[in-house]
N, CA, C and O atoms as a DFTB+ gen file, in Angstrom:
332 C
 N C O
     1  1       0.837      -1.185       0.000
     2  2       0.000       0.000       0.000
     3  2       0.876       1.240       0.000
     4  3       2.051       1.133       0.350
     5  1       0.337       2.495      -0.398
     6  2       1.057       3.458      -0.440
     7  2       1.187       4.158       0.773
     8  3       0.460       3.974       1.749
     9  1       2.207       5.040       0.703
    10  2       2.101       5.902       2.161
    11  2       1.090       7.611       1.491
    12  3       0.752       8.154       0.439
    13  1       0.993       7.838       3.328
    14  2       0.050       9.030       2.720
    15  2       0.725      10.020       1.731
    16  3       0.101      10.585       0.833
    17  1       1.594      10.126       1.887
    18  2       3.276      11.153       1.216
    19  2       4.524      10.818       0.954
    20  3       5.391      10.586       1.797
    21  1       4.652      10.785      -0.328
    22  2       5.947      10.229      -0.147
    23  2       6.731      11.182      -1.099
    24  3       6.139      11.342      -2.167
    25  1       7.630      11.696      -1.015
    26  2       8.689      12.634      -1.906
    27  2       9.923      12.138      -2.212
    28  3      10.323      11.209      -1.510
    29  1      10.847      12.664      -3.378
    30  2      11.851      12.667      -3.199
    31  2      12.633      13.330      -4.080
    32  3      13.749      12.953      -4.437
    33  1      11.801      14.788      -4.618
    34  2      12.434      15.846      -4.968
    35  2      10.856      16.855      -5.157
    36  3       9.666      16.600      -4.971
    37  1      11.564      17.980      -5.583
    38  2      10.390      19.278      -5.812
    39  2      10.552      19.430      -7.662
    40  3      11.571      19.304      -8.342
    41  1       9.404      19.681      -8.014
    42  2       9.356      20.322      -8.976
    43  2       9.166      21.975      -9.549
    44  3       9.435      22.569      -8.505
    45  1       8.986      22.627     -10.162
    46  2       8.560      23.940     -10.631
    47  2       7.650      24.007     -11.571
    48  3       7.938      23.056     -12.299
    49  1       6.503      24.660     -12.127
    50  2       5.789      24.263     -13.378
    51  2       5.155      25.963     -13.619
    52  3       4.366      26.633     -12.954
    53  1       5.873      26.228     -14.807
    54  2       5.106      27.711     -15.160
    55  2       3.823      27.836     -16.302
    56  3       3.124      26.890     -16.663
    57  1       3.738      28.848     -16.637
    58  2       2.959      28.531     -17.632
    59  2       3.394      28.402     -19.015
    60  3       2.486      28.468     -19.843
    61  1       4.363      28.264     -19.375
    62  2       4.894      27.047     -20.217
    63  2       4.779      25.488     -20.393
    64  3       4.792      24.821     -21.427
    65  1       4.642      25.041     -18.857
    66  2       4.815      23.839     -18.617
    67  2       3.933      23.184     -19.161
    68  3       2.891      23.730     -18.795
    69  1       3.531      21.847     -20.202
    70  2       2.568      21.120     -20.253
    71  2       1.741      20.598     -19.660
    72  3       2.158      20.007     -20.657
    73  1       0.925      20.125     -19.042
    74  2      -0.047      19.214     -17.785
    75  2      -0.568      18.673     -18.521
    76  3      -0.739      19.139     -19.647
    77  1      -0.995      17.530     -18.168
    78  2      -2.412      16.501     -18.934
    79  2      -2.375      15.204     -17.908
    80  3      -1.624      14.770     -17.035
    81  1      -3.432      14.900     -18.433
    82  2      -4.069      13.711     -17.005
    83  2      -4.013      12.416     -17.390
    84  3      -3.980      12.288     -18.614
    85  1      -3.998      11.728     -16.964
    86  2      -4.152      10.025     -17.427
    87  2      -4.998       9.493     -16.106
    88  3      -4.485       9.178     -15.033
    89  1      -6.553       9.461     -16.459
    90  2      -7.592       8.899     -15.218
    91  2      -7.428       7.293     -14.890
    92  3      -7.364       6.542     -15.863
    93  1      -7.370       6.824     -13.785
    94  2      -7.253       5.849     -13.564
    95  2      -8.887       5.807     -12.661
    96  3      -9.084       6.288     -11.545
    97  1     -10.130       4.929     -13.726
    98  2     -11.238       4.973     -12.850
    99  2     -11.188       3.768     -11.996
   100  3     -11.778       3.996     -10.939
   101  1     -10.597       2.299     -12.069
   102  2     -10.495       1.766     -11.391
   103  2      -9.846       1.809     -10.266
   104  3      -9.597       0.678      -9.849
   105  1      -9.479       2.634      -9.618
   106  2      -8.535       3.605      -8.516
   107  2      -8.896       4.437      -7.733
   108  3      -8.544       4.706      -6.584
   109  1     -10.214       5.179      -8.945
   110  2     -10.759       6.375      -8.907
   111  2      -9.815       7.452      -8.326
   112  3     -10.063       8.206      -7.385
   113  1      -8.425       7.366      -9.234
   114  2      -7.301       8.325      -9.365
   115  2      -7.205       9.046     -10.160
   116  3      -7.988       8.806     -11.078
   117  1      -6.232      10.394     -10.400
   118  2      -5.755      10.430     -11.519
   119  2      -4.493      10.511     -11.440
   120  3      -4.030      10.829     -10.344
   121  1      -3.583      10.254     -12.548
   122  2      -1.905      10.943     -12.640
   123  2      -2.219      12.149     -13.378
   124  3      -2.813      12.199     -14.455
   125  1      -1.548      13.576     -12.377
   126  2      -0.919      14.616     -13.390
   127  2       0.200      14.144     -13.801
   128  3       0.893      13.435     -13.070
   129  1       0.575      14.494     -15.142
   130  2       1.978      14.248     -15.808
   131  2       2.114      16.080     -16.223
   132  3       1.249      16.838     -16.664
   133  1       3.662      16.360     -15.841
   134  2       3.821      17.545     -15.970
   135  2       5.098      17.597     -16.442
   136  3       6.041      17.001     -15.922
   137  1       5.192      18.598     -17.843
   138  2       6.241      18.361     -18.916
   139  2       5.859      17.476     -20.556
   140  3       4.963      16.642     -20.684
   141  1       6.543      17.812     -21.356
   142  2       6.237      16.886     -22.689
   143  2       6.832      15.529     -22.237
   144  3       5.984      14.636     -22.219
   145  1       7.834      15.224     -21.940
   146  2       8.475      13.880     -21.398
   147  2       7.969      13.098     -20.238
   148  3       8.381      11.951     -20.066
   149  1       6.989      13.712     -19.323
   150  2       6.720      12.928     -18.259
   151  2       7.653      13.201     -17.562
   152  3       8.256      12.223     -17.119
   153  1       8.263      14.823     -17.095
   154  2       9.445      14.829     -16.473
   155  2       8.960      14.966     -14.995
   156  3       9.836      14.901     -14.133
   157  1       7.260      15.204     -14.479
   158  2       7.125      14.938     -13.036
   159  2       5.649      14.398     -13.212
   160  3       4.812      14.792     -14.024
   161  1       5.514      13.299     -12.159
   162  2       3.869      12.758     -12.322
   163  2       3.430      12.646     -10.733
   164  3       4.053      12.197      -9.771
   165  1       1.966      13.297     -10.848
   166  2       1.411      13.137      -9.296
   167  2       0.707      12.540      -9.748
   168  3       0.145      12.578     -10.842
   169  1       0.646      11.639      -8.572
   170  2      -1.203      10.502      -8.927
   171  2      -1.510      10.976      -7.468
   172  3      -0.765      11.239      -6.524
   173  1      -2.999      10.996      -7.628
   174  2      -3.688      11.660      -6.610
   175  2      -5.173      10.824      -6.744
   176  3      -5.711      10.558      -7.819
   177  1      -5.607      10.540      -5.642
   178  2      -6.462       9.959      -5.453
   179  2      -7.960      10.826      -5.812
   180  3      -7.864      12.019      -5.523
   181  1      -8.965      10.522      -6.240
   182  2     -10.323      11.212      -6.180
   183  2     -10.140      12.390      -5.275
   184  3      -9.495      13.331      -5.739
   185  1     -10.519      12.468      -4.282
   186  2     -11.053      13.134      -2.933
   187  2      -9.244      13.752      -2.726
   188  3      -9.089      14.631      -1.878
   189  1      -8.343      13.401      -3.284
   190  2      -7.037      14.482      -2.849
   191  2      -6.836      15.534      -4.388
   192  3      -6.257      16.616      -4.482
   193  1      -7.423      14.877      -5.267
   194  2      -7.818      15.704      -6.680
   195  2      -8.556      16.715      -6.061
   196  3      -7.955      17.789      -6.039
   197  1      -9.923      16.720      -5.433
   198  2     -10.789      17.405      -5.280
   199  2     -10.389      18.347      -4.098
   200  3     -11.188      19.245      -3.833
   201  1      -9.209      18.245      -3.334
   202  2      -8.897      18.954      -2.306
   203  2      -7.773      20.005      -3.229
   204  3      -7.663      21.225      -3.102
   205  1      -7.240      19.376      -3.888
   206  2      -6.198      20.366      -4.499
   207  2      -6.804      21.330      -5.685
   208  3      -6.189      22.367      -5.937
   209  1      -7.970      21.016      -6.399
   210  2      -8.608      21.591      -6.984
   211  2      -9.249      23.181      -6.149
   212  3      -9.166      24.350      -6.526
   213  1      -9.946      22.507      -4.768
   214  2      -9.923      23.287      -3.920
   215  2      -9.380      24.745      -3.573
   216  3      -9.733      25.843      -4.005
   217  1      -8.290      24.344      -2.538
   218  2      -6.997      25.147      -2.362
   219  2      -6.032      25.666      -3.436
   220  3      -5.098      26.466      -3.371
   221  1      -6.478      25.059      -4.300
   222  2      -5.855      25.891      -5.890
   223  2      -6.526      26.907      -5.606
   224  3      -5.993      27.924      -5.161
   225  1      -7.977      26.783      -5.847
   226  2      -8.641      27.380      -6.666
   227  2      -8.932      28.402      -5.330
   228  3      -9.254      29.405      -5.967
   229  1      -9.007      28.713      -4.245
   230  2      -8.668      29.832      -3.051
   231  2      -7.117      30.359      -3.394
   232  3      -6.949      31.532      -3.729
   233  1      -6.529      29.872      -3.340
   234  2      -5.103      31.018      -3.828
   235  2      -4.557      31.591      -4.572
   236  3      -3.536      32.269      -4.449
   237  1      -5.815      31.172      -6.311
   238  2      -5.603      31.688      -7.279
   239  2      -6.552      32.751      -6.837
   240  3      -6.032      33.865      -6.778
   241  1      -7.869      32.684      -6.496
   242  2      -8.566      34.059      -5.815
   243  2      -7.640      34.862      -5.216
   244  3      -7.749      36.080      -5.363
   245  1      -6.558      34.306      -4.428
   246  2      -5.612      35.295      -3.829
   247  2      -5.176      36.379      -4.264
   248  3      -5.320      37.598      -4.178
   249  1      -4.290      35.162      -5.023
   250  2      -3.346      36.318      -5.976
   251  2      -4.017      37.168      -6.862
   252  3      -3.594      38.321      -6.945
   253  1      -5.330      36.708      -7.791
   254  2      -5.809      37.386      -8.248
   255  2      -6.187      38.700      -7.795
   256  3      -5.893      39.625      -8.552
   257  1      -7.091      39.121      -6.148
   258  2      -7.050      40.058      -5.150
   259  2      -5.598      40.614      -5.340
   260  3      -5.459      41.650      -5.990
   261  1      -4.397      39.912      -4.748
   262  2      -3.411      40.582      -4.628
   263  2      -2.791      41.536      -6.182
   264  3      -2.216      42.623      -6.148
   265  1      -3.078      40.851      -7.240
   266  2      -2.664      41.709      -7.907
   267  2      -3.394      42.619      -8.319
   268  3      -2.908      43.452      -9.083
   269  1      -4.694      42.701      -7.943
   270  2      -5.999      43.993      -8.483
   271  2      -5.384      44.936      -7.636
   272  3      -5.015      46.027      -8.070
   273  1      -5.254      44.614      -6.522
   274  2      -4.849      45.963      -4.970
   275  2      -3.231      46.358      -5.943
   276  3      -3.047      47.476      -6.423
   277  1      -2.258      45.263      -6.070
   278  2      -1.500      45.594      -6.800
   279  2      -1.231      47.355      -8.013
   280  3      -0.770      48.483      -8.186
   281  1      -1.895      46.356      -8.398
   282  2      -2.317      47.026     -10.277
   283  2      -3.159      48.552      -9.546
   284  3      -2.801      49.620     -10.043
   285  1      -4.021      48.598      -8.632
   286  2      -4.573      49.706      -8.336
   287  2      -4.049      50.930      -7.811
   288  3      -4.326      52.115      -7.993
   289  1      -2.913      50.094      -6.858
   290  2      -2.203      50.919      -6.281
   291  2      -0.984      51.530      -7.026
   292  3      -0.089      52.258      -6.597
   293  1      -1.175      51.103      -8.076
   294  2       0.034      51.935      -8.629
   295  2       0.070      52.494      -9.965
   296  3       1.080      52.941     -10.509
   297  1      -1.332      52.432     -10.560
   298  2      -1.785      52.639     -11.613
   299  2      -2.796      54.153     -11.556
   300  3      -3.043      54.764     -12.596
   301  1      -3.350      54.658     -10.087
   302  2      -4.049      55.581      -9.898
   303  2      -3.619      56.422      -9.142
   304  3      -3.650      56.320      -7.916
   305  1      -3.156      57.374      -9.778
   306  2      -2.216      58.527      -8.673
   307  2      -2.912      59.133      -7.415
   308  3      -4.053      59.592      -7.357
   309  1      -2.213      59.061      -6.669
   310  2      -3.160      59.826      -5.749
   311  2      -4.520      58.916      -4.853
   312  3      -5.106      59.164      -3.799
   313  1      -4.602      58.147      -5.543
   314  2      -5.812      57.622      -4.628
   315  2      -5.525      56.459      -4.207
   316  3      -4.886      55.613      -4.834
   317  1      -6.179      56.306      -2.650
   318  2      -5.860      55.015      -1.994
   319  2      -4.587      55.634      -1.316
   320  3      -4.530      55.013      -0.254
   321  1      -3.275      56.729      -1.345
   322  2      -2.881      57.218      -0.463
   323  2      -2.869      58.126       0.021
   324  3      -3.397      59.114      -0.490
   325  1      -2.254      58.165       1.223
   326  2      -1.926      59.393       2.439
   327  2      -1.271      60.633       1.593
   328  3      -0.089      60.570       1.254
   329  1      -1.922      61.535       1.332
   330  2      -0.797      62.585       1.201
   331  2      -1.030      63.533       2.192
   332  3      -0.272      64.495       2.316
């Protein structure tokens, strides 16, 4: 059986990077494969798919927020600060 985590290096993935899935329904998994070569693969179970989908998808709200306040604050003279 697998362990809950197991590592044994980090990856990086920009938006360059390729992604695509290979579903495993008898598993009810999937593998991300990330890169043209298969140079990193997560298999993730149903319900750890659906958690990372999740928490993706709250920290892309993040950043998205962070870069509007961003972009606002420095795009509109004068407003939003102290003078």
């Amino acid at each position: 059986m697998f362990e809950q985590l197991k590592v044994g290096s980090w990856a990086c993935a920009d938006d360059r990077c390729p992604i695509r899935t290979v579903v495993h329904a008898e598993d009810q998994a999937v593998t991300l494969v990330f890169g043209e070569h298969g140079d990193f693969e997560l298999f993730v179970s149903a319900t750890a798919l659906q958690t990372l989908l999740q928490v993706g998808g709250q920290a892309l709200e993040e950043l998205n927020t962070r870069a509007v306040r961003s972009f606002s604050g420095t795009n509109h003279e004068g407003e939003g600060h102290d003078q």
